[in-house]
Short mmCIF file of C-alpha atoms and ligand atoms in Angstrom, two decimals:
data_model
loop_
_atom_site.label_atom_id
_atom_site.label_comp_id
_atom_site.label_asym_id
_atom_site.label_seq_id
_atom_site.Cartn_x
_atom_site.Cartn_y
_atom_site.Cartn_z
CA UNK A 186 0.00 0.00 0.00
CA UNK A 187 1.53 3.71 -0.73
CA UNK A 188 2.64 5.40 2.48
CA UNK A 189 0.50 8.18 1.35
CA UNK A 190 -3.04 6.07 0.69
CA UNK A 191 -2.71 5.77 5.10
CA UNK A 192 -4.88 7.04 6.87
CA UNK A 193 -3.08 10.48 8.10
CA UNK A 194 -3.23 11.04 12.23
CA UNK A 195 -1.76 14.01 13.99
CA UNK A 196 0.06 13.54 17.30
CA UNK A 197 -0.35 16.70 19.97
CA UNK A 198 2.61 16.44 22.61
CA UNK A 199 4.09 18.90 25.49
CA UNK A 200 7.01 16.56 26.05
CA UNK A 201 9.06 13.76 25.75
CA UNK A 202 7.00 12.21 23.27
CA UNK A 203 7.99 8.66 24.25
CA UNK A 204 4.35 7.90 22.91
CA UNK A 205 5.21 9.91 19.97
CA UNK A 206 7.82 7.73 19.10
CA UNK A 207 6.09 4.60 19.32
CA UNK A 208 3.32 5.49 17.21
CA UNK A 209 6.11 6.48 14.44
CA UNK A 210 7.94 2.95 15.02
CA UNK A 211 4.66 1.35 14.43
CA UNK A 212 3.76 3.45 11.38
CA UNK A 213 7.58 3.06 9.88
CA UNK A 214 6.95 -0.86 10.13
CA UNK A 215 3.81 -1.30 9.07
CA UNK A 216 2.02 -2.43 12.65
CA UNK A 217 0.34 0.38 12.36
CA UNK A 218 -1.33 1.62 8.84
CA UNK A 219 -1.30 5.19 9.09
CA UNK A 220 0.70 7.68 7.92
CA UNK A 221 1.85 10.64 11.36
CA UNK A 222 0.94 13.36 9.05
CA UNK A 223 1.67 16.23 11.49
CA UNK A 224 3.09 16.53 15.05
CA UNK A 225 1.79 19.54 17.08
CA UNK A 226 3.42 20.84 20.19
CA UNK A 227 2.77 23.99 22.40
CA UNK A 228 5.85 24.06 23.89
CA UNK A 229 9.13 24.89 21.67
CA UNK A 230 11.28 23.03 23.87
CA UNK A 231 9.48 19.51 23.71
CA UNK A 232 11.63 16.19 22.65
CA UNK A 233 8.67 15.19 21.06
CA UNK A 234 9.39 17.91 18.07
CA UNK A 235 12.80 16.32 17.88
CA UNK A 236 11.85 13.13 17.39
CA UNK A 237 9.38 14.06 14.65
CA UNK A 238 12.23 15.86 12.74
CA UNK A 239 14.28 13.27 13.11
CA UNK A 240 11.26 10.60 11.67
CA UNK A 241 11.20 13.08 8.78
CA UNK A 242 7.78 13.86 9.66
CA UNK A 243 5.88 17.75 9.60
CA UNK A 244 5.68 19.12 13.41
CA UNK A 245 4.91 22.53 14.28
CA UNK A 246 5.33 24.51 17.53
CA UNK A 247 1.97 26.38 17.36
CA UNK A 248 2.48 28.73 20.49
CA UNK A 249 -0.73 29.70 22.89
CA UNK A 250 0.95 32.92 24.11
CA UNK A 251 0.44 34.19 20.55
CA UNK A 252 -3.12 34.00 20.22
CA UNK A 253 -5.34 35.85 22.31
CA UNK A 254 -7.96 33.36 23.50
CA UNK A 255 -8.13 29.09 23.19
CA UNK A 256 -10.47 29.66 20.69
CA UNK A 257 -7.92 31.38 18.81
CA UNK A 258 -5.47 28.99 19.52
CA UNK A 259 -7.57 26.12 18.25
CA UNK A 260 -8.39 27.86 15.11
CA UNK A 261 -4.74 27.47 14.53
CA UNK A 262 -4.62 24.22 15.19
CA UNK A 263 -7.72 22.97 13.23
CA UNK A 264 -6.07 24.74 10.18
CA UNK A 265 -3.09 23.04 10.63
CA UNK A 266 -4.93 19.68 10.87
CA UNK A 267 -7.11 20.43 7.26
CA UNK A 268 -4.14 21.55 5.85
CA UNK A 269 -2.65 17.65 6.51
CA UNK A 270 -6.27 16.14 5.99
CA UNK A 271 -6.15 14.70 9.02
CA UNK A 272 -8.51 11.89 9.95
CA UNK A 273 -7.66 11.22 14.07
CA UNK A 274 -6.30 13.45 16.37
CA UNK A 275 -3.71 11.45 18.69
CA UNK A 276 -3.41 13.15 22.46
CA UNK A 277 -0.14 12.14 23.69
CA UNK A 278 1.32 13.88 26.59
CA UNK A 279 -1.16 17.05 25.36
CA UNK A 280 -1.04 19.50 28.51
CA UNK A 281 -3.69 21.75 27.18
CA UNK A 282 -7.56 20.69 27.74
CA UNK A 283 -9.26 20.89 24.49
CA UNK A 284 -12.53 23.03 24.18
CA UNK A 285 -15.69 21.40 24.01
CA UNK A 286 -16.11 23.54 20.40
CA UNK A 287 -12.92 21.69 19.35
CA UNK A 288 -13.81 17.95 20.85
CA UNK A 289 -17.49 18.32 18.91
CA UNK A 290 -15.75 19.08 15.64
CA UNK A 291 -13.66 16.21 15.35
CA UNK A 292 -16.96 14.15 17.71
CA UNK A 293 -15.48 10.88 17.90
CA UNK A 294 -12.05 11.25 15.72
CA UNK A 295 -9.49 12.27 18.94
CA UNK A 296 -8.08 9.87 21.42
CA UNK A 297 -6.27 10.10 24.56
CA UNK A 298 -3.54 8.55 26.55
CA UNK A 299 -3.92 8.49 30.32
CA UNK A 300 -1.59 6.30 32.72
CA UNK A 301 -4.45 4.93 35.05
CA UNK A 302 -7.03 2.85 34.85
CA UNK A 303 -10.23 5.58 33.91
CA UNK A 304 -12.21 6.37 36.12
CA UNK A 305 -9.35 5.96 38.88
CA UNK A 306 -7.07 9.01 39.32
CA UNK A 307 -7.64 11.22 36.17
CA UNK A 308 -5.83 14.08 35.81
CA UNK A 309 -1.88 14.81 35.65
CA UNK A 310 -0.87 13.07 38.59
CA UNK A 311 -1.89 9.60 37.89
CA UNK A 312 1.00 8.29 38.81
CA UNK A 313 2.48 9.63 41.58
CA UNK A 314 -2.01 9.25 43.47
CA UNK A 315 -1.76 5.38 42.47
CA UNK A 316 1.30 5.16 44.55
CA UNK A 317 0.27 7.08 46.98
CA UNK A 318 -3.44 5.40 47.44
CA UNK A 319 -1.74 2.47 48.00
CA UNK A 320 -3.11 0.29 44.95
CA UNK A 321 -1.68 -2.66 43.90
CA UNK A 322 -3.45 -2.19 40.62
CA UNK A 323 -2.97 0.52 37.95
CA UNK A 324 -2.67 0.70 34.05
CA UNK A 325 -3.39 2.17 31.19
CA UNK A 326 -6.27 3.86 29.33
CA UNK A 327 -6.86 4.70 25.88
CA UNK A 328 -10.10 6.45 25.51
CA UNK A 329 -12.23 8.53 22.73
CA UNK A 330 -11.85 12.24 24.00
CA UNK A 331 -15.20 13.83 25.05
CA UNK A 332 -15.77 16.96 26.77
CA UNK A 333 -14.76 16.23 30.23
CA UNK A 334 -10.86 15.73 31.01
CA UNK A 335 -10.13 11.76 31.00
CA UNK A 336 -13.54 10.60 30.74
CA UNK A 337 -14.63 9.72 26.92
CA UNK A 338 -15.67 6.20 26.04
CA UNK A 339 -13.19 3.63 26.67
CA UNK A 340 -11.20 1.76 23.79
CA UNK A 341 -8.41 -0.01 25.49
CA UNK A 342 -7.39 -0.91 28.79
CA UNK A 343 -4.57 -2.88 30.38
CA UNK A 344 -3.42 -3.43 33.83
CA UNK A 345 0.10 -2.95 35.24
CA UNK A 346 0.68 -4.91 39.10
CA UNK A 347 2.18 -2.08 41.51
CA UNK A 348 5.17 -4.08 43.42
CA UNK A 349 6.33 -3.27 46.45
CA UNK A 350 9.26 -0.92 46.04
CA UNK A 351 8.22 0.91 43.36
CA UNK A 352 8.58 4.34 42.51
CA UNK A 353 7.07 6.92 41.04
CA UNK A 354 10.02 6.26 38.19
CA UNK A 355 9.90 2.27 38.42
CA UNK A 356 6.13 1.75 37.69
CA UNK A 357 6.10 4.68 34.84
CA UNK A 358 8.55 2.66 33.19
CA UNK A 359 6.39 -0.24 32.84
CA UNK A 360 3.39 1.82 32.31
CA UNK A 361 5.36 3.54 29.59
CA UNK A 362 6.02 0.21 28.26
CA UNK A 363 2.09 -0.67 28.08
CA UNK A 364 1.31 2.50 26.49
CA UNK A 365 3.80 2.13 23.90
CA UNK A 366 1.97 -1.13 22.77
CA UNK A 367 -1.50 -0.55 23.14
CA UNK A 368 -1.53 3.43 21.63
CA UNK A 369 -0.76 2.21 18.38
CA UNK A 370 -2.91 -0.73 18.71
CA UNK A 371 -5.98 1.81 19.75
CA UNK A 372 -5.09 4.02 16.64
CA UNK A 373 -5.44 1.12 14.09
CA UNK A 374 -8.60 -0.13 15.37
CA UNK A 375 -9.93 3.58 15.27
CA UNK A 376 -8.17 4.12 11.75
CA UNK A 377 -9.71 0.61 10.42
CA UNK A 378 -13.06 1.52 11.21
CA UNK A 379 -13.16 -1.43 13.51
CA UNK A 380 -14.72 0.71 16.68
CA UNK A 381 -18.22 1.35 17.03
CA UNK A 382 -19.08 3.82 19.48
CA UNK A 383 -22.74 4.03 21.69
CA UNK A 384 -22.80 6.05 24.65
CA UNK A 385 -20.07 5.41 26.88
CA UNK A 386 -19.67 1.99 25.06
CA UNK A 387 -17.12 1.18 22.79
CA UNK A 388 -17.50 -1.92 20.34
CA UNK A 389 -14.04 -3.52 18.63
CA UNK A 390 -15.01 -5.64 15.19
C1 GRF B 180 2.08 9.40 29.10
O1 GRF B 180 2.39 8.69 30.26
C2 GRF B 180 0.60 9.53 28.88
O2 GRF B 180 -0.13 8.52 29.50
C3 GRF B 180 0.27 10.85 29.52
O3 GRF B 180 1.39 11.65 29.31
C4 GRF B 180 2.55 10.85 29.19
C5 GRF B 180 3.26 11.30 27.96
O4 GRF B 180 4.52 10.71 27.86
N1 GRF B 180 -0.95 11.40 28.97
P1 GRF B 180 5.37 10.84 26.55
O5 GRF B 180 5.52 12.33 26.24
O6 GRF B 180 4.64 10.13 25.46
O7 GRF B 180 6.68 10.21 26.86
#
């Protein structure tokens, strides 16, 4: 199939882009059919844009401070994302909430990362509040993006065992190693057409 006849997903990161890079390693060997069309960062110092120029692949540091309002902002960023026809927004490491004007006009077409298992410790913590709750269970959650932060319908899910002894930096680094797998898993289902979404329910084919 011609690398250009794939689906085309953008990837919005603040950071490391460890996620980033996975999602290009599947895409490179063929794991994953889609093509990253476009990496989008608001932060000009994130690894993630290095990684993207190094994959050969479009990124652009599209920064808040010079638009006056989100809505602004977001403008920016939807242009950016017609501009690269892009089919499926991928959230990875995104520190910016989305508005809910943005979320309805790709309804359905932008997924998230989150290291916890949804509905347990949302937010930018996750981490670090597993730990500290004292589970022995946490994980990883790839869900459709909705209006509310880390709550849209559910695609994927894995567990990751807390052991005693770990650290904030130990268990990352195995949740980092689920993500890695099951992000570009998510994205080819969604990319296939193989998810069917009703309510809060989420159907693979
Ligand atoms: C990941 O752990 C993801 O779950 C969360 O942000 C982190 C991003 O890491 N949303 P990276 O930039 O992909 O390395």
């Amino acid at each position: 199939m011609a690398r250009e006849s794939r689906p085309a997903v953008a990837v919005f990161c603040s950071g490391e882009g460890t996620n980033l890079q996975a999602i290009l390693n599947a895409a490179r060997s063929g794991r994953l059919r889609a093509r990253v069309a476009i990496v989008v960062s608001d932060r000009a110092d994130a690894k993630a844009l290095r990684r993207a120029r190094r994959a050969g692949v479009p990124s652009c540091y599209v920064d808040p401070k010079r638009y006056p309002t989100r809505g602004r902002y977001e403008d920016a960023l939807i242009r950016l994302l017609r501009q690269h026809r892009v089919q499926l927004v991928c959230l990875a490491g995104f520190m910016r909430i989305l508005s809910p004007v943005f979320v309805r006009r790709f309804r359905h077409r932008i997924l998230n990362i989150h290291p916890a298992l949804l509905p347990a410790f949302p937010g930018a913590h996750a981490v670090r509040e597993a730990l500290a709750w004292g589970a022995k269970v946490t994980g990883v959650t790839v869900h459709v993006v909705d209006e509310d932060v880390d709550h849209g319908p559910i695609v994927l899910q894995e567990a990751v065992v807390i052991r005693r002894g770990d650290t904030a930096v130990s268990l990352l680094s195995r949740i980092h190693r689920v993500e890695h797998r099951l992000y570009p898993q998510a994205i080819g289902l969604l990319v296939a057409g193989r998810v069917r979404i009703n309510g809060r329910r989420v159907l693979i084919r």
